[in-house]
Amino acid sequence: MLRNIKDKFMNYSFGLLLACLTIIAISKFNNFMDNYELIILISSAITFTWMGNVWPNFRKLFIYTFLLSFISIYFYKGSLEEIELNFFLKYFLSSQSAIMWMTALYPLSLLTYWIYLFSKQDFYGNLATKITWIATMMGFVGLLVRWYESYLIGIDVGHIPVSNLYEVFVLFCLITSLLYLHYEEKLAIKKLGAFVLIIITAAVGFILWYTFEKGADEIQPLVPALQSYWMKIHVPANFIGYGAFAMAAMISVAYLLKDKGIIGSYLPELNVLDEMTYKAISIGFIFFTIATILGAVWAAEAWGGYWSWDPKETWALIVWLNYAAWLHLRLIKGLRGTMLAWWSLAGLLITTFAFLGVNLFLSGLHSYGEL
Amino acid sequence: MRFAITMFSLLAIASIIGTVLKQNEPYNNYIIKFGQFWFDIFEKLGMFNVYQAFWFLLILVFLIVSTSLCISRNTPKILKDYKGFQDRIREKSLLSFKHSYQFPVKKFSVKKTISFLKSHNYKVKYKPVEGNGDLIVAKKGDLQKFGYIFTHLAIVIISIGGLLDGNLVFKVQELIGAKQIQLIDQPLSKISLKGRMSEDNLSYRASILLSEGDTKTAAILRAKEGYLVQEIPFSITLKNFNIKHYSTGQPKSFESELLVKDKKTGETINKTISVNKPLTYKGVTIYQAAFEDGGSQLDLLVWDLNSSQPSFKMNSQIFKNNKLTFENQNLTLEFKDFRKFNILEVDENKEKKPKPTNVGPNFLYKVRNESGQAKEYQTYQLPMLIDGKYFFMSGMRNSPQEEFKYLKIPADENLSIEGFMVLKSLLNNPKKVQSAINKGIKTSAFTTSGKKEAFKLGAENIIGAFVGGGYNSVIDAMDLNIPDQASVADKEKAIKTYINIIYLVSQELVRDYQFKNKNDIVFPANDAPRFIQDALTAYSDSFFYGVPLYLELKEFNEVQASGLQLTKSPGQFWVYLGSILLVLGIFCMIYIQEIRLWIFRKKGSNKLIVSLATNRDRIDFDQYAIEFKDKIKKII
């Protein structure tokens, strides 16, 4: 009973907090937003309130992330030079440092998950989960502060950090780990971090290479085609799709190992793994569908046609067809087991090609993240 | 259904081909790439425009037909399921369910049970079985099955929308010979009816290129190797085209100020469009798609790099040609492009990372000689800061496939090209060169007049070789003079001496010029050695510049052109409608769980049977069934 009251109290106060933040944002920055952006702001506040209420750990993440971001912004004092001068910015809270912390913590949590897998001691499992949460928090702080930093470069340069390959790779890590953390908590199985964190660590590897080899972390102003409120919706929705598909593939790896009797005693039951793969793919599919449709609506506005058979569009269609077939076989034909696990793993290849390969090998309208 | 899946796979494979093989390129590129033999085969298969190929559209049609068949076959059954309840079920089969429970009851209230089920969102049907007992049938999550209809209907609607926006109409017209793709460039008004698509064309994506101040009344449809004219119900005038830039120099927005005038009513609309902000008028949407030069005027100064000839003025315009007799050659200068802003990453300083900066205007032109061969040039108006020094950059290439090779001319004290031009004129003036050499000899350490004379002759030869062909021809001349048996070290030493002589003579020329023109300081006072060296390098490089004709851009009057895209897309509505249906359908299929429930009490029995079933076996359902059964147990 008491717990119930406490929960309710937390829910309401979180909602109230977000309402206040939204009102402050609107009153301060109304002039910089068009109506669509206003709608996006308010609906995000509602979405985050809802997410925080059904998932208290998300609420925690949200609060800490914003707290740290505000502290960071306070340290900036409105000047980029502070990054070098201020100790906390230089080593912890500037966007670049926060993202570097993220890139250090994800591999660490992968390691801890593996220790947990073989030691079977809950201590390590809990530790791994905590590290993943902190890495995710640092990543979000990094992106939010980067958003602020972009406005320090020039008031007209400022934009949401989902506009190039570097930024969306960070986003990919964050969304994949959030999805994973959610399922880990909801299904009360902890053992799959050792697999899901592999793909996140691989993405981290790419981010590091991209940063140090190519200097991709530099903030660039938006090309005219990207200057639209649609970017705020299209890109994140797409990455929920990519993240979920990647997670599904990693769970399928666990399924195949268990099926072959390799480290089987350390893994959940086959039907649980199967169900998780399905859940991941279905949530990914619905977001990917929405993202592709929204992309089409945006394309109709920016490029003069909702579909131009641009390589990225076409590969999005191929990814969509692939998972549509997967779901079709499972839902309508009732197919289960190894074959679907292999398929979902192969799906990752197709998804990766759509996400990265198109930028590497093919050119087209979506050439924002060239390597 | 297997057929539909096959169609899906074919669609995917065809789509992949379209992304791997670049679509809609000029046919020549394909011929170079694949050779004539494969080109012909690929062309017939429609590989260069996969998404509008006959067979691709055929796949789409098959997909529509087979999916429609799926819908028509399954819909009646789904509707029947939706309306009805499975109430003709036997006790035996009830007991055979995975989730079937029996527990004792004393007093069984049908009413209470029904209202309980209803409060949990079940649809309920009560059926007293005559002489047999009470049966309550309940179900929820019916909509899941509608997900099937929604998604499949969505695929049909989206495909139809896509076909509506395809070019089927034209394809048919082309097949029966009513329309024909135009291959020759000519004024739009001269194109016959066969090359014109009427205003009523169902759907199109056409383009218009407008210079500032121009008005156009029809658009161009690109098709295969040629084009068609697309009539439009209005005329468009470009009043102004504007590019805005970020403080860092990158383009921020492209805006066209348009005047659109209805051909019938004469109604006019003034509207500025930009990327992401199109204008829709009379069912046609006008987009900002591209921009280029619209015939800018350039005031040029023509320099001969390899003589002491003075420069002269020339006026030119982009897309126009100028004829010129230069060093006894009849040349045609073809002006191709002018760009006011150019963002380049230049190494301004060696320490700093290159940053994108605006380096100012440049223009592109070709110099064609009498035999028709042309070289392409790209010249920047303003000097660029490279490694801390300013240079005028002008690139030359023999064909568009090559990269530009740049001539780097150092800027003088006033950041002008004049200093270099003065120096090259002095070098090309034998009298000045001679007096410079004489002056050098006077201050030299040569003692005998014989040695002096020998040096003078040598220096004159070296300078002569340099002026006539740069450092290369100095080396060639040296090879003739120096005996073959001389060691490499000796040769290197000789080259160094020669270069030094050229430098010293140039220094003397500069010093002399500056002494005589005290009011007109062109050479950098502090940095003269560096300037002279760079200038000599530039002079030497000018022999690789094709024609030694340098165009200096003095003034320009920019005229821009805006590329517009005109889209008529009646299928868009259907595609969006289908998309909404698709999302709805996927949501129903994935997130709605269909549950059926039976509660049965045999007459006279004190046992109650509760059975639950779902059409999809899921882990959460097992948990749900156990919990829900307990709830029912409680209320009874």
Short mmCIF file of C-alpha atoms in Angstrom, two decimals, chain A residues 156-157 218 220-222 224-225 227-228 271-272 275 278-279 282-283 285-286 289-290 293 296-298 300-309 311 314-315 317-318 320-321 328 331-333 336 362-363, chain B residues 1 5 8 12 15-16 19-20 22 51 56 148 152 161-162 165 205 246 248 250-254 275-276 278 287 353 565 567 569 571-572 575-576 579 582-583 586-587 589-591 616-620:
data_model
loop_
_atom_site.label_atom_id
_atom_site.label_comp_id
_atom_site.label_asym_id
_atom_site.label_seq_id
_atom_site.Cartn_x
_atom_site.Cartn_y
_atom_site.Cartn_z
CA ASP A 156 22.00 29.04 -37.11
CA VAL A 157 24.33 26.03 -37.04
CA GLU A 218 33.34 17.69 -35.63
CA GLN A 220 28.93 20.46 -39.21
CA PRO A 221 26.02 22.72 -40.12
CA LEU A 222 23.00 21.10 -41.77
CA PRO A 224 19.40 22.48 -46.70
CA ALA A 225 17.71 19.11 -47.33
CA GLN A 227 16.69 21.35 -42.28
CA SER A 228 13.34 19.98 -41.32
CA ASN A 271 11.52 -20.98 -25.98
CA VAL A 272 12.40 -17.89 -23.94
CA GLU A 275 10.16 -15.38 -27.74
CA TYR A 278 10.25 -12.39 -31.81
CA LYS A 279 9.56 -9.51 -29.45
CA SER A 282 8.27 -7.13 -33.88
CA ILE A 283 9.04 -3.91 -32.03
CA PHE A 285 9.50 -3.91 -37.42
CA ILE A 286 6.77 -1.57 -36.30
CA THR A 289 7.81 0.64 -40.85
CA ILE A 290 6.79 3.94 -39.30
CA ILE A 293 6.79 5.84 -44.07
CA ALA A 296 8.68 8.86 -47.54
CA VAL A 297 6.52 11.76 -46.36
CA TRP A 298 9.65 13.83 -45.75
CA ALA A 300 7.86 14.03 -50.77
CA GLU A 301 8.49 17.40 -49.17
CA ALA A 302 12.23 17.71 -49.75
CA TRP A 303 13.04 15.74 -52.90
CA GLY A 304 9.78 16.03 -54.80
CA GLY A 305 8.60 12.46 -54.50
CA TYR A 306 7.77 10.05 -51.73
CA TRP A 307 9.84 7.35 -53.35
CA SER A 308 12.83 7.89 -55.63
CA TRP A 309 14.44 4.43 -55.54
CA PRO A 311 19.79 3.26 -52.69
CA THR A 314 15.60 0.69 -51.72
CA TRP A 315 17.65 -1.03 -49.04
CA LEU A 317 12.54 -1.69 -48.53
CA ILE A 318 14.71 -4.81 -48.70
CA TRP A 320 11.44 -4.36 -44.56
CA LEU A 321 10.64 -7.19 -46.95
CA HIS A 328 4.89 -13.81 -41.88
CA LEU A 331 2.83 -15.62 -37.33
CA ILE A 332 0.91 -17.13 -40.20
CA LYS A 333 2.78 -20.37 -40.73
CA ARG A 336 9.79 -21.62 -34.99
CA LEU A 362 26.62 3.24 -53.08
CA SER A 363 25.88 6.88 -53.61
CA MET B 1 0.60 -17.33 -50.66
CA ILE B 5 6.33 -14.61 -51.15
CA PHE B 8 8.32 -10.41 -52.64
CA ALA B 12 13.82 -7.56 -53.40
CA SER B 15 15.61 -3.70 -56.17
CA ILE B 16 19.13 -4.79 -55.26
CA THR B 19 21.05 -0.07 -56.25
CA VAL B 20 24.22 -1.84 -57.38
CA LYS B 22 23.82 3.06 -61.18
CA TYR B 51 12.20 0.43 -61.51
CA PHE B 56 9.39 -4.87 -62.79
CA TYR B 148 -4.22 -9.63 -41.61
CA HIS B 152 -2.59 -7.12 -47.07
CA GLY B 161 -0.65 4.15 -55.69
CA GLY B 162 2.86 3.43 -56.90
CA ASP B 165 2.59 7.48 -60.19
CA ARG B 205 8.26 14.36 -62.33
CA TYR B 246 26.43 29.82 -42.71
CA THR B 248 31.43 28.92 -41.81
CA GLN B 250 28.64 26.21 -46.22
CA PRO B 251 25.33 26.78 -48.00
CA LYS B 252 22.41 27.22 -45.65
CA SER B 253 19.49 27.64 -48.01
CA PHE B 254 18.57 27.82 -51.68
CA VAL B 275 14.33 23.02 -50.08
CA ASN B 276 11.76 21.39 -47.79
CA PRO B 278 7.65 23.50 -51.96
CA TYR B 287 10.29 22.02 -55.68
CA LYS B 353 43.72 21.26 -39.32
CA GLN B 565 11.17 20.04 -60.15
CA THR B 567 5.66 16.80 -59.57
CA SER B 569 1.52 12.58 -58.02
CA GLY B 571 -0.86 8.12 -56.18
CA GLN B 572 0.51 9.90 -53.13
CA VAL B 575 0.28 5.47 -50.76
CA TYR B 576 -0.24 7.44 -47.56
CA SER B 579 0.75 3.34 -45.13
CA LEU B 582 -0.17 -0.88 -42.88
CA VAL B 583 0.94 0.48 -39.52
CA ILE B 586 1.06 -4.53 -38.14
CA PHE B 587 0.06 -3.17 -34.76
CA MET B 589 -1.09 -8.46 -35.74
CA ILE B 590 1.73 -8.03 -33.29
CA TYR B 591 0.27 -6.44 -30.21
CA ARG B 616 -0.63 -18.12 -31.15
CA ASP B 617 1.35 -19.94 -28.54
CA ARG B 618 3.19 -17.44 -26.43
CA ILE B 619 4.92 -17.54 -23.10
CA ASP B 620 2.95 -14.63 -21.67
#
